Amino acid sequence: MAKIVVMPGTLAEGPGPRVRVTRQKRAVATLLDETEEFTSAQDLHARLRASGERVGLATVYSQLRAMAGSGEIDSVRGDSGETLYRRCGSPVHHHHLVCRRCGHTVELDAPDLESLARRLGEEHGFSQLNHVLEMTGVCAQCPREAD
Amino acid sequence: MAKIVVMPGTLAEGPGPRVRVTRQKRAVATLLDETEEFTSAQDLHARLRASGERVGLATVYSQLRAMAGSGEIDSVRGDSGETLYRRCGSPVHHHHLVCRRCGHTVELDAPDLESLARRLGEEHGFSQLNHVLEMTGVCAQCPREAD
DNA sequence: ATTCTTGCAAACCCTTTGCAAGCTA
DNA sequence: TAGCTTGCAAAGGGTTTGCAAGAAT
């Protein structure tokens, strides 16, 4: 089921709730900017606390959820069941290959995949195609033991 | 903590724990055989109960974990955070192409995609690869105007 | 008889929610 | 001031664990 998300300045917003800029939001956004790899809400929260920021865990969760919902950041699921977030680098369509152990991420540019997806859809008479590929694995730097 | 799993007749087993065949194990294995799609532990448990089998939820979990650990079944993480299992091998790995308008679904068999995904992962030194492709579009039977 | 397996209930972990106090616009 | 936002604590949902009773060998 599709979730309709209206991004600021995209469609007629009507008399909806106005977003407010808070110290907490800036702190999370900033830390996210400085972080390359996918990280969890708990990790972000711990780092914010460690650096002296006064931010609640629930707030971090709420914010990440909002940002992910509006497409501002990407999210994937880690091995231990938690959700990992990261500021999405390139605005163009691409996919991620994420290490389930350490969160190390590689941005994939796979033209073959794009054409393949298009072909598959057209073969079945579908139009207005869209696709999301989420790849995960264990990177070369991580122990490959199974558990 | 790595768990060493020795499959029957694979390596020297030594004086390890002997696996016992129980009614519960057979029930879960059988139901898994009859199920094409990825299913959750809870779903399997509910279906077992519904069919009159007396099996505990903890047992189902424990068993799926063991089977997945030994590679007997595949596991992926669903959107809601639960782990989904499926007997691997026979019912080949495949993806779905879903119509956003009517929900009509086509099961895709795309060997090209599988090899492409494997290649992409290996090129970046990843192992234990896993991928989920979600394709959506508008099928031939549906009006394709307004979106 | 031995020891692996079961399964209830409680524990865990991550995430969301209830809601009063705090803060932005 | 008005009403989003915050954040503590509690609730939720999925999965694991403790351990005594039960079953396979």
Short mmCIF file of C-alpha atoms (C1' of nucleotides) in Angstrom, two decimals, chain A residues 18 20 22 24-25 54 56 59 63, chain D residues 2-10:
data_model
loop_
_atom_site.label_atom_id
_atom_site.label_comp_id
_atom_site.label_asym_id
_atom_site.label_seq_id
_atom_site.Cartn_x
_atom_site.Cartn_y
_atom_site.Cartn_z
CA ARG A 18 3.50 24.00 9.93
CA ARG A 20 8.88 24.11 13.37
CA THR A 22 13.88 23.09 16.89
CA GLN A 24 16.75 18.88 18.47
CA LYS A 25 15.95 18.69 14.80
CA ARG A 54 20.01 17.15 25.32
CA GLY A 56 15.32 12.37 23.92
CA THR A 59 12.47 12.41 19.61
CA GLN A 63 12.44 12.57 13.60
"C1'" DA D 2 -1.61 28.89 19.70
"C1'" DG D 3 -0.41 24.49 18.76
"C1'" DC D 4 3.66 21.89 17.13
"C1'" DT D 5 7.42 19.41 19.58
"C1'" DT D 6 9.63 17.22 23.22
"C1'" DG D 7 10.69 13.34 26.18
"C1'" DC D 8 9.74 10.42 30.12
"C1'" DA D 9 7.56 6.38 31.06
"C1'" DA D 10 4.68 2.80 29.63
#
